[in-house]
CSV table of C-alpha atoms in Angstrom, one decimal:
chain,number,residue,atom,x,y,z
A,1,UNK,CA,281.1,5.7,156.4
A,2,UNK,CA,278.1,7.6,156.7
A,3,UNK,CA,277.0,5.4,160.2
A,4,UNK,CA,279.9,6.9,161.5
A,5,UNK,CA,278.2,10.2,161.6
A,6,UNK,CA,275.4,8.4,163.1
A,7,UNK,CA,276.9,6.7,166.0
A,8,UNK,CA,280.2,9.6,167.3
A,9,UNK,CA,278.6,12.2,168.3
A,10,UNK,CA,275.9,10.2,171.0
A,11,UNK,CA,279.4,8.1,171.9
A,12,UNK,CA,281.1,11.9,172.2
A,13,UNK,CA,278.2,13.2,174.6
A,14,UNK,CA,277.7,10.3,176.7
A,15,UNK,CA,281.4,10.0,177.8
A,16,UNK,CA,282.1,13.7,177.3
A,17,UNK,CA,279.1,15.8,178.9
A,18,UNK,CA,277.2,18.2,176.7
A,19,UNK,CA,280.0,20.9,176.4
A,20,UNK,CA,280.2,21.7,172.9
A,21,UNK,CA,284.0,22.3,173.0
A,22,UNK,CA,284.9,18.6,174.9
A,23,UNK,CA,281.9,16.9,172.2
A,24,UNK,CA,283.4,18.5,169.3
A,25,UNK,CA,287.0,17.4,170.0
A,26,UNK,CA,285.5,13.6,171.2
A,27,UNK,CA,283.6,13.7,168.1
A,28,UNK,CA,287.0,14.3,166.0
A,29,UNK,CA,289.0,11.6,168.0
A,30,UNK,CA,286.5,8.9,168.7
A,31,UNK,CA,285.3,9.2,164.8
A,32,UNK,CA,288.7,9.2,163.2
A,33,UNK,CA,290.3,6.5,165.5
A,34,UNK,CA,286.9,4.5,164.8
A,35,UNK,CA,288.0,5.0,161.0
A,36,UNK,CA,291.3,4.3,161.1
A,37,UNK,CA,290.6,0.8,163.1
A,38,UNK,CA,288.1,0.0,160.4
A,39,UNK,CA,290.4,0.9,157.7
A,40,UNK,CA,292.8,-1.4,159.6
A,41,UNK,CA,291.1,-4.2,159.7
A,42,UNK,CA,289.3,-4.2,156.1
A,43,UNK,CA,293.2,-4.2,155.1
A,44,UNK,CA,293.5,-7.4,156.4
A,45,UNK,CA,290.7,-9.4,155.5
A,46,UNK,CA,291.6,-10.7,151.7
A,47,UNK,CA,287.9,-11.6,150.0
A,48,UNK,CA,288.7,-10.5,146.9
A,49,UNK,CA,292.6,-9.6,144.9
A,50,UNK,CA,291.6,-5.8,146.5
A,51,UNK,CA,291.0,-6.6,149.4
A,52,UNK,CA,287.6,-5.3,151.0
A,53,UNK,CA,286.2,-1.6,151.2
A,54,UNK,CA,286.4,0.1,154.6
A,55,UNK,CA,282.9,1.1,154.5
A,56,UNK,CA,281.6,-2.7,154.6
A,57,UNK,CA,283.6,-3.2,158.0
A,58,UNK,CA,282.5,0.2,159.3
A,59,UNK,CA,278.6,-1.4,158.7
A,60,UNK,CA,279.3,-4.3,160.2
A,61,UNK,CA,280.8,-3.2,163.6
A,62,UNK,CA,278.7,0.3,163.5
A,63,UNK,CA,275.7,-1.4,163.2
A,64,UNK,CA,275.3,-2.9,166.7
A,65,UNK,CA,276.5,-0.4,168.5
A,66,UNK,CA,273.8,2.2,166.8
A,67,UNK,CA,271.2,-0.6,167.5
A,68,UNK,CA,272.1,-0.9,171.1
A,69,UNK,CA,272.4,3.6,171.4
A,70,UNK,CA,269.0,3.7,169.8
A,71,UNK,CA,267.3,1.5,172.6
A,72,UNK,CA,269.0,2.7,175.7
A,73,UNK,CA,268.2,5.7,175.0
A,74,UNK,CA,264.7,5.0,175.4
């Protein structure tokens, strides 16, 4: 869960400005609807008898969209 730490707060300031107050609530609704989606969808993906962990689908659909932050922001 850790990329989503990586990958809010850049989604926060680029539709929010850099107003601490409107980044800090974006962070805390983008990041725990971003979770909650993930969580979501690793419930319904049966792999294994429990299911899949969260984290794994939080990597896989994080993972692009850090990629494609990192280089447009160069």
């Amino acid at each position: 869960v850790g990329m989503i730490s990586l990958i809010v707060p850049f989604m926060s300031r680029a539709m929010f400005g850099a107003d601490f107050r409107r980044v800090f609530t974006g962070n805390i609704l983008i990041g725990g609807t971003l979770l909650v989606i993930c969580r979501e969808i690793a419930g319904q993906i049966y792999l294994t008898a429990d299911g899949i962990p969260a984290g794994t689908v939080v990597d896989f659909i994080a993972m692009p969209v850090f990629v494609i932050i990192i280089v447009s922001q160069r």
